[in-house]
CSV table of C-alpha atoms in Angstrom, one decimal:
chain,number,residue,atom,x,y,z
A,1,MET,CA,202.5,237.9,174.2
A,2,ALA,CA,201.4,235.1,171.8
A,3,LEU,CA,198.6,236.4,169.6
A,4,PHE,CA,197.1,232.9,169.1
A,5,PRO,CA,196.2,230.8,172.1
A,6,THR,CA,197.7,227.4,173.0
A,7,THR,CA,195.8,224.2,172.5
A,8,ALA,CA,194.9,224.1,176.2
A,9,ARG,CA,193.5,227.7,176.1
A,10,LEU,CA,191.6,226.8,172.9
A,11,ARG,CA,190.1,223.8,174.6
A,12,ILE,CA,188.9,226.0,177.5
A,13,VAL,CA,187.2,228.5,175.2
A,14,PHE,CA,185.6,225.8,173.0
A,15,SER,CA,184.2,224.0,176.0
A,16,ILE,CA,182.2,227.1,176.9
A,17,ALA,CA,181.5,228.4,173.4
A,18,LEU,CA,180.3,225.3,171.6
A,19,PRO,CA,177.4,224.4,173.8
A,20,MET,CA,176.4,228.1,173.8
A,21,MET,CA,176.5,228.1,170.0
A,22,GLY,CA,174.6,224.8,169.8
A,23,GLY,CA,171.8,226.4,171.8
A,24,MET,CA,171.7,229.5,169.7
A,25,VAL,CA,171.7,227.6,166.4
A,26,SER,CA,168.8,225.4,167.7
A,27,GLN,CA,166.9,228.7,168.5
A,28,VAL,CA,167.4,229.9,164.9
A,29,LEU,CA,166.3,226.7,163.3
A,30,LEU,CA,163.2,226.3,165.5
A,31,ASN,CA,162.3,230.0,164.9
A,32,LEU,CA,162.2,229.2,161.2
A,33,VAL,CA,159.8,226.4,162.0
A,34,ASP,CA,157.6,228.7,164.0
A,35,THR,CA,157.6,231.2,161.1
A,36,ALA,CA,156.6,228.5,158.7
A,37,MET,CA,153.7,227.5,160.9
A,38,VAL,CA,152.4,231.0,161.3
A,39,GLY,CA,153.0,231.7,157.6
A,40,THR,CA,150.2,229.2,156.7
A,41,LEU,CA,147.7,231.5,158.4
A,42,GLY,CA,148.3,234.2,155.8
A,43,PRO,CA,150.4,237.4,155.3
A,44,THR,CA,148.6,239.4,157.9
A,45,SER,CA,149.2,236.9,160.7
A,46,LEU,CA,152.8,236.5,159.6
A,47,ALA,CA,153.3,240.3,159.7
A,48,ALA,CA,151.6,240.6,163.0
A,49,VAL,CA,153.8,238.0,164.6
A,50,GLY,CA,156.9,239.7,163.1
A,51,ILE,CA,156.0,243.1,164.4
A,52,GLY,CA,155.0,241.6,167.7
A,53,SER,CA,158.2,239.7,168.1
A,54,TYR,CA,160.2,242.9,167.5
A,55,ALA,CA,158.0,244.8,170.0
A,56,THR,CA,158.7,241.9,172.5
A,57,PHE,CA,162.4,242.3,172.0
A,58,MET,CA,162.3,246.0,172.6
A,59,ALA,CA,160.1,245.4,175.7
A,60,THR,CA,162.4,242.8,177.2
A,61,ALA,CA,165.7,244.6,176.6
A,62,ALA,CA,165.6,245.9,180.2
A,63,VAL,CA,165.7,242.4,181.7
A,64,MET,CA,167.8,240.8,179.0
A,65,GLY,CA,170.8,242.9,180.1
A,66,LEU,CA,170.8,240.9,183.4
A,67,GLY,CA,172.6,238.1,181.7
A,68,SER,CA,175.9,240.0,181.1
A,69,GLY,CA,175.9,241.4,184.6
A,70,VAL,CA,175.3,238.0,186.2
A,71,GLN,CA,178.0,236.4,184.0
A,72,ALA,CA,180.7,239.0,184.8
A,73,LEU,CA,180.0,238.7,188.6
A,74,ALA,CA,179.8,234.9,188.7
A,75,ALA,CA,183.0,234.5,186.8
A,76,ARG,CA,184.8,237.1,188.9
A,77,ARG,CA,183.8,235.2,192.1
A,78,ILE,CA,185.1,232.0,190.6
A,79,GLY,CA,188.4,233.7,189.9
A,80,GLU,CA,188.6,235.2,193.4
A,81,GLN,CA,188.3,231.6,194.8
A,82,ARG,CA,184.9,232.6,196.3
A,83,ALA,CA,183.0,229.9,194.4
A,84,ASP,CA,180.5,229.6,197.3
A,85,GLU,CA,179.2,233.1,196.3
A,86,ALA,CA,179.2,232.5,192.5
A,87,ALA,CA,175.4,232.1,192.4
A,88,VAL,CA,174.6,235.1,194.6
A,89,PRO,CA,174.6,237.4,191.5
A,90,LEU,CA,172.1,234.9,189.9
A,91,ASN,CA,169.9,235.3,193.0
A,92,GLY,CA,170.0,239.1,192.5
A,93,GLY,CA,169.2,238.7,188.8
A,94,LEU,CA,166.1,236.6,189.5
A,95,ILE,CA,164.9,239.1,192.0
A,96,THR,CA,165.4,241.9,189.6
A,97,ALA,CA,163.7,240.0,186.8
A,98,ILE,CA,160.6,239.7,188.9
A,99,ALA,CA,160.7,243.2,190.2
A,100,ALA,CA,161.2,244.8,186.8
A,101,GLY,CA,159.5,242.3,184.6
A,102,ALA,CA,156.1,242.2,186.3
A,103,PRO,CA,155.5,246.0,185.9
A,104,ILE,CA,156.7,245.9,182.3
A,105,SER,CA,154.3,243.1,181.6
A,106,ILE,CA,151.3,244.9,183.2
A,107,ALA,CA,152.0,248.2,181.5
A,108,LEU,CA,152.5,246.8,178.1
A,109,TRP,CA,149.5,244.5,178.3
A,110,ALA,CA,147.4,247.6,178.9
A,111,PHE,CA,148.9,249.6,176.0
A,112,THR,CA,149.5,246.8,173.5
A,113,PRO,CA,147.1,248.2,170.8
A,114,GLU,CA,148.7,251.6,171.0
A,115,LEU,CA,152.2,250.2,170.9
A,116,LEU,CA,151.5,248.2,167.8
A,117,ALA,CA,149.8,251.2,166.1
A,118,LEU,CA,153.0,253.1,166.6
A,119,LEU,CA,155.0,250.4,164.8
A,120,ASN,CA,152.4,249.8,162.0
A,121,PRO,CA,149.0,251.7,161.8
A,122,ASP,CA,147.3,248.9,159.7
A,123,PRO,CA,144.1,248.2,161.6
A,124,ALA,CA,144.1,244.5,160.5
A,125,LEU,CA,147.6,244.0,161.7
A,126,VAL,CA,146.9,245.7,165.0
A,127,ALA,CA,143.9,243.5,165.5
A,128,GLU,CA,145.8,240.3,164.7
A,129,GLY,CA,148.9,241.4,166.6
A,130,THR,CA,147.3,242.5,169.9
A,131,PRO,CA,146.4,239.0,171.3
A,132,TYR,CA,149.8,237.7,170.1
A,133,LEU,CA,151.8,240.4,171.8
A,134,ARG,CA,149.7,240.2,175.0
A,135,ALA,CA,150.4,236.5,175.1
A,136,ARG,CA,154.1,237.3,174.8
A,137,MET,CA,154.0,239.9,177.5
A,138,ILE,CA,153.1,237.4,180.2
A,139,ALA,CA,156.6,235.9,179.9
A,140,VAL,CA,158.7,239.1,180.4
A,141,VAL,CA,159.6,237.8,183.9
A,142,ALA,CA,160.6,234.4,182.4
A,143,VAL,CA,162.9,236.1,179.8
A,144,GLY,CA,164.7,238.0,182.6
A,145,MET,CA,165.1,234.9,184.7
A,146,ASN,CA,166.3,232.8,181.8
A,147,PHE,CA,168.9,235.4,180.7
A,148,SER,CA,170.1,235.5,184.3
A,149,PHE,CA,170.5,231.7,184.3
A,150,ARG,CA,172.3,231.9,181.0
A,151,GLY,CA,174.8,234.4,182.5
A,152,TYR,CA,175.3,232.2,185.5
A,153,TRP,CA,175.9,229.0,183.4
A,154,ALA,CA,178.4,230.9,181.2
A,155,GLY,CA,180.1,232.5,184.2
A,156,VAL,CA,180.8,229.2,185.9
A,157,SER,CA,181.6,227.4,182.6
A,158,LEU,CA,178.6,225.1,182.6
A,159,THR,CA,177.1,226.2,179.3
A,160,ARG,CA,176.0,222.6,178.4
A,161,TYR,CA,173.1,223.1,180.8
A,162,TYR,CA,172.1,226.2,178.8
A,163,MET,CA,172.2,224.3,175.5
A,164,GLN,CA,170.3,221.3,176.9
A,165,THR,CA,167.6,223.4,178.3
A,166,LEU,CA,167.2,225.6,175.3
A,167,ILE,CA,166.8,222.6,173.0
A,168,ILE,CA,164.1,221.3,175.3
A,169,MET,CA,162.4,224.7,175.4
A,170,HIS,CA,162.3,225.0,171.6
A,171,LEU,CA,161.0,221.5,171.1
A,172,CYS,CA,158.2,222.3,173.5
A,173,ASN,CA,157.6,225.5,171.6
A,174,VAL,CA,157.2,223.7,168.3
A,175,SER,CA,154.8,221.1,169.8
A,176,LEU,CA,152.7,223.8,171.5
A,177,ASN,CA,152.7,225.9,168.4
A,178,TYR,CA,151.3,222.9,166.5
A,179,ALA,CA,148.6,222.4,169.1
A,180,LEU,CA,147.6,226.0,169.9
A,181,ILE,CA,147.9,227.6,166.4
A,182,PHE,CA,145.9,224.9,164.6
A,183,GLY,CA,143.8,223.3,167.4
A,184,HIS,CA,145.4,219.9,167.5
A,185,PHE,CA,145.5,217.4,170.5
A,186,GLY,CA,142.2,218.8,171.8
A,187,ALA,CA,143.5,222.4,172.1
A,188,PRO,CA,141.6,225.4,170.7
A,189,ALA,CA,142.7,226.8,167.4
A,190,LEU,CA,144.0,230.2,168.5
A,191,GLY,CA,146.0,231.3,165.4
A,192,ALA,CA,148.6,233.9,166.0
A,193,GLU,CA,147.6,234.2,169.7
A,194,GLY,CA,148.4,230.5,170.0
A,195,ALA,CA,151.9,231.1,168.7
A,196,GLY,CA,152.4,233.7,171.5
A,197,LEU,CA,151.1,231.5,174.2
A,198,ALA,CA,153.2,228.6,173.0
A,199,THR,CA,156.4,230.8,173.3
A,200,SER,CA,155.5,232.1,176.7
A,201,ILE,CA,154.7,228.6,178.1
A,202,SER,CA,157.9,227.3,176.7
A,203,LEU,CA,159.9,230.1,178.3
A,204,TYR,CA,158.4,229.2,181.7
A,205,ILE,CA,159.2,225.5,181.1
A,206,GLY,CA,162.8,226.6,180.5
A,207,THR,CA,162.8,228.6,183.8
A,208,THR,CA,161.5,225.6,185.6
A,209,ILE,CA,164.3,223.4,184.2
A,210,TYR,CA,166.9,226.0,185.0
A,211,MET,CA,165.6,226.1,188.6
A,212,PHE,CA,165.9,222.3,188.9
A,213,LEU,CA,169.4,222.3,187.4
A,214,ALA,CA,170.5,225.2,189.6
A,215,PHE,CA,169.3,223.3,192.7
A,216,ARG,CA,171.3,220.3,191.7
A,217,HIS,CA,174.5,222.1,190.5
A,218,GLY,CA,174.4,225.6,192.0
A,219,ARG,CA,173.6,225.2,195.7
A,220,GLY,CA,177.3,225.0,196.5
A,221,HIS,CA,177.6,228.3,194.8
A,222,GLY,CA,175.0,229.9,197.0
A,223,PHE,CA,171.9,229.5,194.8
A,224,LEU,CA,168.9,230.7,196.8
A,225,ARG,CA,171.0,230.6,199.9
A,226,ALA,CA,171.9,234.2,200.2
A,227,ILE,CA,170.3,237.5,199.2
A,228,PRO,CA,172.7,239.9,197.6
A,229,SER,CA,173.5,242.9,199.7
A,230,ALA,CA,172.3,246.4,198.6
A,231,ALA,CA,175.9,247.1,197.5
A,232,ASN,CA,176.0,244.0,195.4
A,233,MET,CA,172.6,244.7,193.8
A,234,LYS,CA,173.9,248.2,192.9
A,235,ILE,CA,176.9,246.6,191.2
A,236,LEU,CA,174.6,244.1,189.3
A,237,LEU,CA,172.4,247.0,188.1
A,238,LYS,CA,175.4,249.1,187.2
A,239,LEU,CA,176.6,246.3,185.0
A,240,SER,CA,173.3,245.3,183.5
A,241,LEU,CA,171.5,248.6,182.8
A,242,PRO,CA,174.0,250.0,180.3
A,243,THR,CA,173.9,246.7,178.4
A,244,ALA,CA,170.1,246.7,178.4
A,245,LEU,CA,170.0,250.2,177.0
A,246,GLN,CA,172.6,249.3,174.4
A,247,GLN,CA,170.5,246.3,173.2
A,248,PHE,CA,167.4,248.4,173.1
A,249,LEU,CA,169.0,251.1,171.0
A,250,PHE,CA,170.7,248.6,168.7
A,251,ALA,CA,167.4,247.1,167.9
A,252,ALA,CA,165.9,250.5,167.4
A,253,GLY,CA,168.8,251.3,165.1
A,254,PHE,CA,168.0,248.4,162.9
A,255,THR,CA,164.4,249.8,162.6
A,256,ALA,CA,165.9,253.1,161.5
A,257,LEU,CA,168.2,251.3,159.0
A,258,PHE,CA,165.2,249.7,157.4
A,259,TRP,CA,163.4,253.0,157.3
A,260,ILE,CA,166.4,254.3,155.3
A,261,VAL,CA,166.4,251.3,153.0
A,262,GLY,CA,162.7,251.8,152.4
A,263,ARG,CA,163.5,255.2,151.0
A,264,ILE,CA,165.7,253.5,148.4
A,265,SER,CA,163.2,251.0,146.9
A,266,ALA,CA,161.0,248.0,147.7
A,267,ASP,CA,163.6,245.7,146.1
A,268,ALA,CA,166.3,247.1,148.4
A,269,VAL,CA,164.1,246.3,151.4
A,270,ALA,CA,163.7,242.7,150.2
A,271,VAL,CA,167.4,242.3,149.8
A,272,SER,CA,168.1,243.9,153.1
A,273,HIS,CA,165.8,241.4,154.9
A,274,VAL,CA,167.9,238.6,153.5
A,275,LEU,CA,171.1,240.3,154.4
A,276,THR,CA,169.9,240.9,158.0
A,277,THR,CA,169.0,237.2,158.3
A,278,PHE,CA,172.5,236.3,157.0
A,279,ILE,CA,174.1,238.7,159.5
A,280,LEU,CA,172.1,237.4,162.5
A,281,VAL,CA,172.9,233.8,161.7
A,282,ALA,CA,176.5,234.4,160.9
A,283,LEU,CA,177.1,236.4,164.1
A,284,LEU,CA,176.0,233.5,166.3
A,285,PRO,CA,179.4,231.8,166.5
A,286,GLY,CA,181.0,235.2,167.3
A,287,MET,CA,178.5,235.8,170.0
A,288,ALA,CA,179.1,232.4,171.5
A,289,PHE,CA,182.9,232.7,171.5
A,290,GLY,CA,182.6,236.3,172.8
A,291,ILE,CA,180.6,235.1,175.8
A,292,ALA,CA,183.4,232.5,176.4
A,293,ILE,CA,186.1,235.2,176.3
A,294,MET,CA,184.0,237.3,178.7
A,295,THR,CA,184.1,234.6,181.3
A,296,ARG,CA,187.8,234.0,180.9
A,297,VAL,CA,188.6,237.8,181.3
A,298,SER,CA,186.4,238.1,184.3
A,299,GLU,CA,187.9,235.0,186.0
A,300,ALA,CA,191.5,236.3,185.3
A,301,LEU,CA,190.7,239.7,186.9
A,302,GLY,CA,189.2,237.8,189.9
A,303,ARG,CA,192.7,236.2,190.3
A,304,ASN,CA,194.2,239.7,190.0
A,305,ASP,CA,195.9,238.6,186.8
A,306,ALA,CA,195.3,241.6,184.5
A,307,GLU,CA,197.9,240.5,182.1
A,308,ASP,CA,196.2,237.2,181.5
A,309,ALA,CA,192.9,239.0,181.1
A,310,SER,CA,194.5,241.3,178.4
A,311,ARG,CA,195.9,238.2,176.7
A,312,TRP,CA,192.4,236.6,176.6
A,313,GLY,CA,191.0,239.7,175.0
A,314,TRP,CA,193.6,239.8,172.1
A,315,GLN,CA,193.6,236.0,171.7
A,316,GLY,CA,189.8,236.1,171.5
A,317,VAL,CA,190.2,238.4,168.5
A,318,ALA,CA,192.4,235.8,166.8
A,319,ILE,CA,190.0,232.9,167.5
A,320,ILE,CA,186.8,234.7,166.4
A,321,CYS,CA,188.5,236.1,163.3
A,322,VAL,CA,189.3,232.6,162.2
A,323,VAL,CA,185.8,231.4,163.0
A,324,MET,CA,184.0,234.3,161.4
A,325,GLY,CA,186.4,234.4,158.4
A,326,THR,CA,185.5,230.8,157.6
A,327,ILE,CA,181.8,231.6,157.8
A,328,ALA,CA,182.2,234.7,155.7
A,329,LEU,CA,184.1,233.0,152.8
A,330,PRO,CA,181.0,231.7,150.9
A,331,GLY,CA,179.4,235.1,151.1
A,332,VAL,CA,182.4,236.7,149.6
A,333,VAL,CA,183.0,234.0,146.9
A,334,ILE,CA,179.6,232.8,145.9
A,335,PRO,CA,177.0,235.5,147.0
A,336,GLU,CA,174.7,234.8,144.0
A,337,ILE,CA,174.4,231.1,144.9
A,338,LEU,CA,173.5,231.9,148.5
A,339,LEU,CA,171.0,234.5,147.5
A,340,SER,CA,169.3,232.2,145.0
A,341,GLY,CA,167.6,230.3,147.8
A,342,PHE,CA,165.9,233.4,149.0
A,343,ILE,CA,165.6,235.8,146.0
A,344,HIS,CA,164.3,234.4,142.7
A,345,ASP,CA,164.3,237.5,140.6
A,346,PRO,CA,167.7,237.7,138.7
A,347,ALA,CA,167.8,241.5,138.7
A,348,ILE,CA,167.2,241.8,142.4
A,349,ARG,CA,169.6,238.9,143.1
A,350,GLU,CA,172.3,240.7,141.1
A,351,MET,CA,171.7,243.9,143.1
A,352,GLY,CA,172.0,242.0,146.4
A,353,ALA,CA,175.2,240.1,145.4
A,354,GLY,CA,177.5,243.1,145.9
A,355,ALA,CA,175.9,244.0,149.2
A,356,LEU,CA,176.2,240.4,150.5
A,357,ARG,CA,179.8,240.3,149.4
A,358,LEU,CA,180.4,243.5,151.4
A,359,VAL,CA,178.5,242.3,154.4
A,360,ALA,CA,180.3,239.0,154.5
A,361,ALA,CA,183.7,240.7,154.3
A,362,GLY,CA,182.6,242.9,157.2
A,363,LEU,CA,182.2,239.9,159.5
A,364,ILE,CA,185.9,240.2,160.2
A,365,VAL,CA,185.2,243.6,161.7
A,366,ASP,CA,182.4,242.1,163.8
A,367,ALA,CA,184.9,239.4,165.0
A,368,VAL,CA,187.1,242.1,166.5
A,369,THR,CA,184.0,243.9,168.0
A,370,SER,CA,182.7,240.6,169.5
A,371,SER,CA,185.8,239.7,171.3
A,372,LEU,CA,186.8,243.1,172.7
A,373,MET,CA,183.3,244.2,173.5
A,374,ASN,CA,182.7,241.1,175.6
A,375,SER,CA,186.2,241.4,177.1
A,376,LEU,CA,185.3,245.0,178.2
A,377,LEU,CA,181.9,243.7,179.6
A,378,GLY,CA,183.7,241.0,181.5
A,379,ALA,CA,186.0,243.7,183.0
A,380,GLY,CA,182.9,245.7,184.1
A,381,ALA,CA,183.4,248.6,181.5
A,382,THR,CA,179.7,248.5,180.5
A,383,ARG,CA,179.2,252.2,180.4
A,384,GLN,CA,182.1,252.7,178.0
A,385,VAL,CA,180.8,249.9,175.8
A,386,MET,CA,177.3,251.4,175.7
A,387,PHE,CA,178.7,254.9,174.8
A,388,VAL,CA,180.8,253.6,172.0
A,389,SER,CA,178.1,251.3,170.6
A,390,VAL,CA,175.3,253.8,170.7
A,391,SER,CA,177.2,256.8,169.6
A,392,SER,CA,178.9,255.0,166.6
A,393,GLN,CA,175.5,253.7,165.4
A,394,TRP,CA,173.3,256.7,166.0
A,395,LEU,CA,175.7,259.6,165.5
A,396,LEU,CA,177.8,258.1,162.7
A,397,GLY,CA,176.4,255.0,160.9
A,398,LEU,CA,172.7,255.9,160.5
A,399,PRO,CA,173.2,259.6,159.5
A,400,LEU,CA,175.9,258.6,157.0
A,401,ALA,CA,173.7,255.8,155.6
A,402,TRP,CA,170.8,258.2,154.9
A,403,LEU,CA,173.1,260.9,153.5
A,404,THR,CA,175.0,258.6,151.1
A,405,SER,CA,172.2,256.2,150.1
A,406,VAL,CA,169.2,258.4,150.0
A,407,TYR,CA,170.2,262.1,149.8
A,408,TRP,CA,173.2,261.6,147.5
A,409,GLY,CA,171.5,258.6,145.8
A,410,TYR,CA,174.2,256.0,145.9
A,411,GLY,CA,171.7,253.3,146.9
A,412,LEU,CA,171.9,250.0,148.7
A,413,ILE,CA,175.6,249.4,148.6
A,414,ALA,CA,176.3,252.8,150.1
A,415,CYS,CA,173.8,252.1,152.9
A,416,TRP,CA,175.4,248.8,153.9
A,417,ALA,CA,178.9,250.2,153.5
A,418,CYS,CA,178.0,252.7,156.1
A,419,PHE,CA,176.8,249.9,158.3
A,420,ILE,CA,180.1,248.1,158.0
A,421,GLY,CA,181.9,251.4,158.4
A,422,TYR,CA,180.4,252.3,161.7
A,423,ARG,CA,181.1,248.8,163.0
A,424,ALA,CA,184.7,249.3,162.0
A,425,VAL,CA,184.9,252.5,164.0
A,426,GLN,CA,183.3,250.7,166.9
A,427,ALA,CA,185.9,247.9,166.7
A,428,ALA,CA,188.7,250.4,166.6
A,429,ALA,CA,187.3,252.3,169.6
A,430,PHE,CA,187.1,249.0,171.6
A,431,ALA,CA,190.7,248.1,170.6
A,432,ILE,CA,191.8,251.5,171.9
A,433,LEU,CA,189.9,251.1,175.2
A,434,TRP,CA,191.4,247.6,175.6
A,435,SER,CA,194.9,248.7,174.8
A,436,ARG,CA,194.7,251.6,177.3
A,437,GLY,CA,193.9,249.2,180.1
A,438,ASP,CA,191.8,251.5,182.2
A,439,TRP,CA,189.4,248.5,182.7
A,440,LYS,CA,192.1,246.8,184.9
A,441,THR,CA,191.2,249.1,187.8
A,442,ILE,CA,187.4,248.5,187.7
A,443,LYS,CA,186.1,246.7,190.9
A,444,ILE,CA,182.9,244.6,190.7
């Protein structure tokens, strides 16, 4: 089996991954614009929006997992030559997003102040963050629907519609932020609450565009023409819920990591915020290519070609390692220069340089994880993925990070070394699962 794919196979993967990556990059860039706008309101508003955004991610994890379930099923139906049913999982995802998202919105709207107080007891922050988070909560349904659409577009290899819609959404978000935060174009000046409303309105604009595009391009796949059977809904939830729980606990794990870093020093927290930004941006290409590999694996299994599915998983590792290795190189070679744009104190920058070099080198580990994790998700092995991800993070990475960096006093480098270490264990576990091939017998 050739480890590196042919030109034809590369072209297939890039056709799915590049639009996905373009949409993700646009999201990062425009999020920076949002942050800059809110930052002009003062540190309390900025902190309130930051805490509120994190709480929103935690709250929407249950519906964000729908994307992977819809994608795996849609791609499987394409591979099975049942293209007229490829959008039926999307129909199920939209129904689930409404059924689950509406109660979540109502419940968290009622308990927003209490939720924020758990994350940060500062009364000023809670007062500023409550209207922002409540504004975000009205769009939980839209988040679930949009992730379902993303899964469908990826599953049927039409990710250009995802990219186009996401760019429009974020341009709308910037414009609405400008109007609702500062009171331009005749709108009221709502401050942080305006930022939340702008985001929610933009999400529903995206949902509307996705609906229009799906009517144009998905009716032949069964979009809004068939309600999934109870058995198919059970399969969708079986695929989606473990992924949702995994995403929730991964986000909670990052919170725990920052609690540990906070026990080291305030400077370590500042460095770690920059490192986290670097990681999240650098991982975007790996995520995009991982989603593309997931589609190819699921399609191959739909054709009953398990060997081709296995080949896609391993060749995905090669592709993503090259991509992530290229991105990681500056962080390994010139970490001080990269940090100089974020950290101006030479002593703190020197402390962060070693950690950044370590984190950048660790991106190769994440390349292996991204390909094989998404390959397993495409095969329907969502429970195995959740078990490996959660146990390696919470039972290995976080306890070791506290033990080495705080209890034994080895500091920031030790903390981030444990982060990379648990990711390496995770990658090895996924490689073992993929090699064993038990996923070949999963029916979805």
